[in-house]
Short mmCIF file of C-alpha atoms in Angstrom, two decimals:
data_model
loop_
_atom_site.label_atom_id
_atom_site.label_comp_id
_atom_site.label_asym_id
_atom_site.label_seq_id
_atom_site.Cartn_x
_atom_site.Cartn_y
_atom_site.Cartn_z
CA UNK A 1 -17.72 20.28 27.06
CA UNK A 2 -19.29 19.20 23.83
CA UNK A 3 -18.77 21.46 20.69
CA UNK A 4 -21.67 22.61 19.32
CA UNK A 5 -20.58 24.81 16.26
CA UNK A 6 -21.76 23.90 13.12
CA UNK A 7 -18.58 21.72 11.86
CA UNK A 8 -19.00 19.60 15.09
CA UNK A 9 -22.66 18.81 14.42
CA UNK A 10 -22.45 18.19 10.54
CA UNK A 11 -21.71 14.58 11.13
CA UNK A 12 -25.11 13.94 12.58
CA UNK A 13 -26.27 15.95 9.34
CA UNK A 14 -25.22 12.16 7.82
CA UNK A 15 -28.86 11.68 6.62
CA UNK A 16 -29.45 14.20 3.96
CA UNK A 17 -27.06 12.61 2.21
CA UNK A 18 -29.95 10.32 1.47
CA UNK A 19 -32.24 12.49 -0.24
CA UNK A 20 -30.41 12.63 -3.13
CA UNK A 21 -29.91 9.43 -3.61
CA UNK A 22 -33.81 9.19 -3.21
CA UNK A 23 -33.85 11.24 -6.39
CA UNK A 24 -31.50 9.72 -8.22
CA UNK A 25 -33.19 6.58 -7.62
CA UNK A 26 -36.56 8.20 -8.56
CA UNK A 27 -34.89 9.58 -12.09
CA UNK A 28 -32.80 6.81 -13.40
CA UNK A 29 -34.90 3.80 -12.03
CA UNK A 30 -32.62 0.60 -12.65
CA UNK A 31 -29.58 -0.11 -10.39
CA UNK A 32 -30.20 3.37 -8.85
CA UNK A 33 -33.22 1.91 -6.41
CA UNK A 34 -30.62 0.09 -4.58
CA UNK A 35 -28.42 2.88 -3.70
CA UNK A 36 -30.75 3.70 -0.26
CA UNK A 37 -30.71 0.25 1.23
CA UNK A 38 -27.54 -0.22 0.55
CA UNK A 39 -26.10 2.68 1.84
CA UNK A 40 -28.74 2.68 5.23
CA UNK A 41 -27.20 -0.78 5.97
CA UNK A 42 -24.19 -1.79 4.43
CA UNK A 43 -22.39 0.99 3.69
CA UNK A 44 -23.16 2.77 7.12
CA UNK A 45 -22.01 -1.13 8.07
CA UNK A 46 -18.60 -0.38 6.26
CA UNK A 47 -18.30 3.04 7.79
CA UNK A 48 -18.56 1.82 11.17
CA UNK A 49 -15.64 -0.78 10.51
CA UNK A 50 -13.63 2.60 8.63
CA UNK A 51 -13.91 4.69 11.52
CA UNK A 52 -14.33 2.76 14.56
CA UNK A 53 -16.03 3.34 18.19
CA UNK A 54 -16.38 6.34 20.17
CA UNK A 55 -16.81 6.06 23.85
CA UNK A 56 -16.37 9.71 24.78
CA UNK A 57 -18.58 11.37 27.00
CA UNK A 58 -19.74 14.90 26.95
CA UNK A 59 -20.63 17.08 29.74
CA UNK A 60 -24.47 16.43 30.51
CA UNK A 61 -24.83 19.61 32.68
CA UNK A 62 -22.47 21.66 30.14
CA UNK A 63 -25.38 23.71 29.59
CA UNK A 64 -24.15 23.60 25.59
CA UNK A 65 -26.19 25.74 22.88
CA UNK A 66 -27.27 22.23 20.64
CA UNK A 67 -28.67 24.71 17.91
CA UNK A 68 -26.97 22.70 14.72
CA UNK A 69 -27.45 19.42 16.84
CA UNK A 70 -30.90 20.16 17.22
CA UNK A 71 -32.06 21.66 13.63
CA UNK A 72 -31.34 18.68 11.83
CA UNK A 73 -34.39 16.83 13.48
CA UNK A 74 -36.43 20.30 13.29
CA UNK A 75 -36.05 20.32 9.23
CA UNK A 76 -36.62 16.70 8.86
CA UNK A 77 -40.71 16.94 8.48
CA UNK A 78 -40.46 19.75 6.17
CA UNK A 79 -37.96 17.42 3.91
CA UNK A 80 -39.90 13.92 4.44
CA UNK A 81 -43.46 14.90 3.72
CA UNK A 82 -42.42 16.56 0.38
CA UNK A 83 -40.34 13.66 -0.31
CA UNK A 84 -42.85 11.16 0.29
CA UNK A 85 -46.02 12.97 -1.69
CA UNK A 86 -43.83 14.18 -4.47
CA UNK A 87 -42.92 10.56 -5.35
CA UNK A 88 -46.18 9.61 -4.85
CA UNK A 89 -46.82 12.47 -8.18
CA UNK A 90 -43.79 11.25 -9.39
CA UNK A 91 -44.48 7.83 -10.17
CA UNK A 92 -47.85 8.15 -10.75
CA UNK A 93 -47.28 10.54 -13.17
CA UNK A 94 -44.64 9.37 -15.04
CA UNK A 95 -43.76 6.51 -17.39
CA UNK A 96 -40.31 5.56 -17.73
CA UNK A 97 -40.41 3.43 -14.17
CA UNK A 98 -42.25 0.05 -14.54
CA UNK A 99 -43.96 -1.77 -11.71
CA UNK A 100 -41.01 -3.24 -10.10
CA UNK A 101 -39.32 -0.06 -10.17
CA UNK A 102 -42.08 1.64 -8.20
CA UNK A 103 -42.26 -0.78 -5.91
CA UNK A 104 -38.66 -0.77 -5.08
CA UNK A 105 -38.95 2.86 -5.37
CA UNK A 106 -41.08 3.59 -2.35
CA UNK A 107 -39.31 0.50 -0.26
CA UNK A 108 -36.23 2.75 -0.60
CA UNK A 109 -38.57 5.80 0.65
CA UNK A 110 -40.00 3.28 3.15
CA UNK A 111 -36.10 3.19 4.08
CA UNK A 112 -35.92 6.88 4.45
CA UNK A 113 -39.08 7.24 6.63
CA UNK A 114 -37.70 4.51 8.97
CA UNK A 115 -34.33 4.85 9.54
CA UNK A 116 -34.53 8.31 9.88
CA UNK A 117 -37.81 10.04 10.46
CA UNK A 118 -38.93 7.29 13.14
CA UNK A 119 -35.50 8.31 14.74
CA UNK A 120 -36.00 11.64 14.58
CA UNK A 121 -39.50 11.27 15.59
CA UNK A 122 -38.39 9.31 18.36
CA UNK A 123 -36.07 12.25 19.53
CA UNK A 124 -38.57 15.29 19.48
CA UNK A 125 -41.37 13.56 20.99
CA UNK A 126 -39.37 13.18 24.62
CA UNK A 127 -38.73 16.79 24.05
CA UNK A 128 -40.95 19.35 26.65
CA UNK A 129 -41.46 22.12 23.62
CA UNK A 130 -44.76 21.71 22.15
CA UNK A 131 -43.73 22.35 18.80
CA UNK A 132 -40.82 19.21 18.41
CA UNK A 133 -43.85 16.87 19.81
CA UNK A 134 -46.02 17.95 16.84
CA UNK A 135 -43.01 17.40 14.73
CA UNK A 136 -43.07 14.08 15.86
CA UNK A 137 -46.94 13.86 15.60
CA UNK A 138 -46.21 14.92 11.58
CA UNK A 139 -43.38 12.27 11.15
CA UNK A 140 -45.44 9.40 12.75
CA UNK A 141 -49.08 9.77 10.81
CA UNK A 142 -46.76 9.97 7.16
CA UNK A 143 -46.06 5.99 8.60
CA UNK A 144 -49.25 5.72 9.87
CA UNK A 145 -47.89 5.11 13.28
CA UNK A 146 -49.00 7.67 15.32
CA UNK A 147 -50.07 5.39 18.46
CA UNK A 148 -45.95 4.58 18.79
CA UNK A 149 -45.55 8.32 20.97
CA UNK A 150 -48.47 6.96 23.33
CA UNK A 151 -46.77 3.91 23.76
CA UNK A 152 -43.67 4.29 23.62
CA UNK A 153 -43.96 7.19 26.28
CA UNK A 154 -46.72 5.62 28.26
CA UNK A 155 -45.99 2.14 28.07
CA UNK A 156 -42.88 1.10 26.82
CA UNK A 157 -40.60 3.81 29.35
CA UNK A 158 -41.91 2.58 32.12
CA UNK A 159 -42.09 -1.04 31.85
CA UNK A 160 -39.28 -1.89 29.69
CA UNK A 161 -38.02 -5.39 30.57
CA UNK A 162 -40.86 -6.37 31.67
CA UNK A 163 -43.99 -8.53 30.69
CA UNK A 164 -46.17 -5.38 30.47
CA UNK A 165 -44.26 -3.87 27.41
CA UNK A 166 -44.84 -6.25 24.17
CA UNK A 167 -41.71 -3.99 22.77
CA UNK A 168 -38.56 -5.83 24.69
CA UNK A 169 -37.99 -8.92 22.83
CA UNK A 170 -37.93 -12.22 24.23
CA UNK A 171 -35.56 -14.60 24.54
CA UNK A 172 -35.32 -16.60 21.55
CA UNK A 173 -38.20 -15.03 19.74
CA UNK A 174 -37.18 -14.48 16.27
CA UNK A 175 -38.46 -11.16 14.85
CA UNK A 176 -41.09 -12.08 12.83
CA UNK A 177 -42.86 -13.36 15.56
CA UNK A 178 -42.26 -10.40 17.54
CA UNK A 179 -43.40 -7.95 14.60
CA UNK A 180 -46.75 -9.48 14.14
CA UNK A 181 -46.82 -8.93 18.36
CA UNK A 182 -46.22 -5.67 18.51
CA UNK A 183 -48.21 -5.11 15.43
CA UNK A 184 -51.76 -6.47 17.09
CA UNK A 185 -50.50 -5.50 20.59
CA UNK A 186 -49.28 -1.94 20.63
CA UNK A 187 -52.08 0.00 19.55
CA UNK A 188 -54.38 -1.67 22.48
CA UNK A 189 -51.83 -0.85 24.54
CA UNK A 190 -51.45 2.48 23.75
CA UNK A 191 -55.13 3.16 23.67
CA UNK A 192 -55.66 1.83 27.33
CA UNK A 193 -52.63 3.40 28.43
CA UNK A 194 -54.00 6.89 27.07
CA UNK A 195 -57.28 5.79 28.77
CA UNK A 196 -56.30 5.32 32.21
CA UNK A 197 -54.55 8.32 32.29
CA UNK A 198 -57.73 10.61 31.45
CA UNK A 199 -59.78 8.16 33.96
CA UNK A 200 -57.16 9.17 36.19
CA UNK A 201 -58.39 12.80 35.38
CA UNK A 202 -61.75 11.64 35.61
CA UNK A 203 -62.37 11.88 31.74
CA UNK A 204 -63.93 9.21 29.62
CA UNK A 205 -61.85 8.04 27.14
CA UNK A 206 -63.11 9.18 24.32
CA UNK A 207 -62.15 12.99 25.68
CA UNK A 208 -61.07 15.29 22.75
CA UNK A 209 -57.85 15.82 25.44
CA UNK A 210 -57.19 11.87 24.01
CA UNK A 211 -54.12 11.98 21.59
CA UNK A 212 -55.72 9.67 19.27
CA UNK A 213 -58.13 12.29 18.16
CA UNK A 214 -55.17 14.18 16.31
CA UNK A 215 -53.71 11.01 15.65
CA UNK A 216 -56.82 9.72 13.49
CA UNK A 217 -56.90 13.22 12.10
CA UNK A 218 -53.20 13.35 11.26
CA UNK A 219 -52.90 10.17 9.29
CA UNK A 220 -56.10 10.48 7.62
CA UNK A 221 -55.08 13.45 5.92
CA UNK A 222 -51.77 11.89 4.77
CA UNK A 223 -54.09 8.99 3.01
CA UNK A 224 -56.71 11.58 1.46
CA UNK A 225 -53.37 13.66 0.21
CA UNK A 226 -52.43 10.45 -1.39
CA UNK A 227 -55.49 9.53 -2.89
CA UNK A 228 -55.45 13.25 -4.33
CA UNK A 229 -52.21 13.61 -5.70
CA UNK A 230 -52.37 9.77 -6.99
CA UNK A 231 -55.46 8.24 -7.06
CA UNK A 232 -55.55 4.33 -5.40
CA UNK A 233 -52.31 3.85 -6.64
CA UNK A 234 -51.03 6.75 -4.55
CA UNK A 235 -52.40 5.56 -1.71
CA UNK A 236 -51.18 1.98 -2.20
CA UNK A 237 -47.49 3.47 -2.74
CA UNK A 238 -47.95 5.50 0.34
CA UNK A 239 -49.02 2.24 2.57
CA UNK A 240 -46.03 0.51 1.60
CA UNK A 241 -43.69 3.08 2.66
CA UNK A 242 -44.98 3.27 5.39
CA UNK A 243 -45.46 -0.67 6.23
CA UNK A 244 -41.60 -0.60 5.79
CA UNK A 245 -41.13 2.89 7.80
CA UNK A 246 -42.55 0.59 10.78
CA UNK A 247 -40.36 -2.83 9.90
CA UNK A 248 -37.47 -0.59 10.05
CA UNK A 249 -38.70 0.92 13.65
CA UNK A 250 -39.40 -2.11 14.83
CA UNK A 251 -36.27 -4.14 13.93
CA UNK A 252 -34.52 -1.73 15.68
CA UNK A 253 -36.65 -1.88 18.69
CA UNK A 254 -36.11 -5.58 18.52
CA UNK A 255 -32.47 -5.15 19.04
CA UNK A 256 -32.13 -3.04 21.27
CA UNK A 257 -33.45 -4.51 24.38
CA UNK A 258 -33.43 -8.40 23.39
CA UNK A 259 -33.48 -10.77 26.48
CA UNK A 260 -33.05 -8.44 28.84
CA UNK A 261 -35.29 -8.74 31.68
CA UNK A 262 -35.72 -6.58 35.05
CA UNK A 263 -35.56 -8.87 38.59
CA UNK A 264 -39.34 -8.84 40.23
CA UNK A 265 -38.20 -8.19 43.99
CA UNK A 266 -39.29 -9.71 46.78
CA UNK A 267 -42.48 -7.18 47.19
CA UNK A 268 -44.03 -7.90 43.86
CA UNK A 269 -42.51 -4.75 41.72
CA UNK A 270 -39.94 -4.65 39.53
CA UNK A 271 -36.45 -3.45 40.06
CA UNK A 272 -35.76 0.25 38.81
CA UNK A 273 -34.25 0.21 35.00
CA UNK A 274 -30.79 0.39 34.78
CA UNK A 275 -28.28 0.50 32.24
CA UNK A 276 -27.76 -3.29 31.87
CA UNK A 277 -31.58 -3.25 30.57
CA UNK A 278 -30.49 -2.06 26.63
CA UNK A 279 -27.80 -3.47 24.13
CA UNK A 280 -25.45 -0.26 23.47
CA UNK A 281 -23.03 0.25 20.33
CA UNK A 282 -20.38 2.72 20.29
CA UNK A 283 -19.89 2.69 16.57
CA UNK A 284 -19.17 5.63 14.96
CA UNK A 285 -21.34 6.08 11.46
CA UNK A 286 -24.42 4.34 12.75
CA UNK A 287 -24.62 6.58 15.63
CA UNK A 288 -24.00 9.68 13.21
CA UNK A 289 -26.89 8.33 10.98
CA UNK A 290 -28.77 7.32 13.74
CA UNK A 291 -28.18 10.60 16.41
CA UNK A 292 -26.65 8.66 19.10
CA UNK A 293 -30.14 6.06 19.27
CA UNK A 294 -27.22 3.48 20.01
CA UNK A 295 -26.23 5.07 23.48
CA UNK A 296 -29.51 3.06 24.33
CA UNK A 297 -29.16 3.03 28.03
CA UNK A 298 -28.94 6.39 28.84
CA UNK A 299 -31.56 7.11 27.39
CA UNK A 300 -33.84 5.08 29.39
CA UNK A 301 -31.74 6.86 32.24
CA UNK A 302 -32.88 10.33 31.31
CA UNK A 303 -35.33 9.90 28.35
CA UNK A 304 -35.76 13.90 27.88
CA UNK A 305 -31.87 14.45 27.57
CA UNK A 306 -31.13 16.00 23.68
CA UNK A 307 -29.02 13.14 21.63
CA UNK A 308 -25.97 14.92 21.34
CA UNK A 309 -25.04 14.84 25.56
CA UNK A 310 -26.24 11.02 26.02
CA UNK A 311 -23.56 9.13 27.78
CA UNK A 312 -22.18 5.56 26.93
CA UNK A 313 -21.20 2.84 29.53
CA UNK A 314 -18.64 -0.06 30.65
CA UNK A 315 -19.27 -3.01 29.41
CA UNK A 316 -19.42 -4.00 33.27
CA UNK A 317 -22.51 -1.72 33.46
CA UNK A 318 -24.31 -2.42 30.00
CA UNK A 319 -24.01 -4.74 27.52
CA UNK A 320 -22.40 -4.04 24.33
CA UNK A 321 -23.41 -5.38 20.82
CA UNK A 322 -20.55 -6.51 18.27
CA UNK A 323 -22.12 -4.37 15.29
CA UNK A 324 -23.92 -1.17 14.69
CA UNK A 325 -27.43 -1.54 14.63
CA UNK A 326 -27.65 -1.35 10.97
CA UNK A 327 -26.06 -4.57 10.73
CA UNK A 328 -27.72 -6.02 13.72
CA UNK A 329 -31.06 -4.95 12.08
CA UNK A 330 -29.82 -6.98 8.60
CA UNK A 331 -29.13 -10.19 11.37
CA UNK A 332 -32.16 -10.16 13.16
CA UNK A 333 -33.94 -10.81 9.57
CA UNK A 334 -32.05 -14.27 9.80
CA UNK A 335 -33.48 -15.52 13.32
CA UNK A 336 -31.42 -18.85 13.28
CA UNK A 337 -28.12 -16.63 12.67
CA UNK A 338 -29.46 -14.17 15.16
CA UNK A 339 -29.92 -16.51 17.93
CA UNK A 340 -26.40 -17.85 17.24
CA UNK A 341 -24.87 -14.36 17.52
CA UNK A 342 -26.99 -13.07 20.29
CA UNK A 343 -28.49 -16.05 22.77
CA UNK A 344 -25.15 -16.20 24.06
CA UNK A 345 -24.69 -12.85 25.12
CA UNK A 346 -27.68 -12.82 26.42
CA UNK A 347 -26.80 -15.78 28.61
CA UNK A 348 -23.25 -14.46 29.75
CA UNK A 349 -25.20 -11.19 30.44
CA UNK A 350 -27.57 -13.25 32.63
CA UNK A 351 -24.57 -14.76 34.49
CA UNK A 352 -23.12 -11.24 34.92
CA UNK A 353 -25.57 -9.19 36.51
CA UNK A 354 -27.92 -11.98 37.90
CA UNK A 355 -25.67 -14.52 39.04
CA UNK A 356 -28.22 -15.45 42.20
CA UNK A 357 -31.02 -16.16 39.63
CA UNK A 358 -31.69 -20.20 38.86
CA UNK A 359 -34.31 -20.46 36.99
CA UNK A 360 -35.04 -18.16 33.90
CA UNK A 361 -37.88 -20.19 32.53
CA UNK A 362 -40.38 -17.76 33.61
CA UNK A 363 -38.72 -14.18 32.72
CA UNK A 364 -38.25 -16.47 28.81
CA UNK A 365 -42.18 -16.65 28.51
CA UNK A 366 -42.59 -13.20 30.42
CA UNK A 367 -44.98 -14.57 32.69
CA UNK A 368 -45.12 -13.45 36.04
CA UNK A 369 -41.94 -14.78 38.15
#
């Protein structure tokens, strides 16, 4: 049974520690602004190495109170907002930061609102409660990246491995190819997707049941906050958070389901996802910082199932990645050193589960096989 007082949780608590540094960063300027990259990638990286993998799994059906697992990702849009608007005063208000030092400033926040609110965003919108989705709802429109919950629910769930979702990487396409994809792709998708399903209601699209009603009203109100509290420049700073917010949510989705494709059967469809369909790491640290996000296959399994009970698997039933996905996320910015690494996993993998398939030229350009 998993424990679930507070002592047992406080390792997942791993990301306040970067609010501080946030304001340390924000106060001294200088060598300071490095402190939260560096410690979201490398020193996470180094923690990993320190403390190893974990492949225990608790009881699913325990029927565990996850209070102090759970409030962590219930406080996080009361911290990040404030965080995010108050530098926005901050540095638009002050003088002893220069230009470069704002900028780096607010690529550090950009950090913050990536690695960790997208996460946690990511967690409460698979949630049933009504009041973790609009968590969620809050977490996504300070990124401006609201249309991710439609998509990533509607879309990407569901056809995962295959050519239908833009989000599983291709083989051999480096990432920043793929990010300009899913840039221009994802909000179509997620728009049609939201679409059909009130057609399927018999509602036009433009219903005010359509998500992207509160999701235009949502991050419109983060820009006009901007623009009051700082003026242009406000909302300038608060745009380039949030354009690295969404490089840091989608080099992670980049990872974690790289050149893995589902087998089209014999009848047309698609074989049901299975845990060989997402690149799992058991590290330690990253999965603290990250609430178990790296126990990827399971959660395709049973999407709605809280972070803390999510189950890790075999290598002979998913494939495993050598580093944490902080690291991973640092490689994929390299594609030539990322295909190295990763191209031949994907190929073993290919040999492993799909020994009886020849030809892979079609599932590389995801066209139909």
């Amino acid at each position: 049974m998993i424990r679930t007082n507070p002592p047992c949780a406080l390792p997942f608590w791993l990301s306040l520690a970067l609010i501080p540094l946030a304001v340390l960063a924000a106060r001294a300027g200088g060598w300071a602004l490095v402190l939260l990259p560096l410690s979201a990638w490398w020193l996470i990286t180094a923690l990993d190495m320190a403390f190893g993998q974990s492949s225990d799994n608790p009881d699913p059906d325990s029927g565990a109170d996850l209070f102090w697992h759970r409030l962590v990702t219930l406080i996080w849009a009361p911290i990040q907002l404030p965080l995010i608007f108050g530098m926005i005063w901050w540095a638009t208000h002050s003088t002893h930061l220069n230009t470069a030092e704002i900028i780096a400033l607010f690529f550090g926040v950009g950090v913050i609102s990536g690695t960790i609110g997208m996460v946690y965003a990511h967690e409460l919108m698979h949630q049933r409660n009504r009041g973790e989705r609009w968590l969620a709802d809050l977490l996504l429109a300070s990124v401006l990246y609201s249309h991710f919950r439609s998509e990533h629910l509607l879309v990407h769930h569901p056809h995962v491995g295959t050519p239908r979702d833009a989000v599983t990487a291709r083989y051999n396409e480096g990432f920043h190819r793929y990010f300009w994809r899913v840039l221009t792709h994802c909000p179509q998708s997620a728009w049609r997707a939201e679409a059909q399903l009130l057609a399927r209601g018999g509602l036009p699209a433009w219903h005010i049941r359509n998500p992207f009603w509160r999701y235009g009203a949502l991050q419109g109100a983060a820009v006009v906050l901007a623009f009051a509290i700082g003026g242009w420049a406000g909302v300038a700073l608060f745009l380039w958070q949030a354009l690295v917010a969404i490089w840091q949510l989608e080099l992670t989705n980049y990872v974690e389901h790289y050149g893995l494709t589902r087998k089209r059967l014999d009848n047309g469809r698609f074989e049901p996802v299975l845990p060989r369909h997402s690149w799992n790491a058991n590290h330690r640290a990253s999965n603290w910082l990250l609430i178990n996000l790296q126990r990827h296959s399971d959660h395709h399994t049973k999407p709605d199932r809280r972070y803390p009970l999510l189950q890790t698997y075999a290598p002979d039933e998913a494939p495993q990645l050598p580093f944490g996905y902080p690291a991973m996320t640092a490689l994929a910015m390299v594609p030539p050193l990322w295909r190295r690494r990763m191209n031949p996993r994907v190929r073993a993998w290919r040999r492993q589960f799909y020994p009886e398939i020849s030809d892979w030229a079609p599932y590389n350009r995801s066209k139909k096989v």
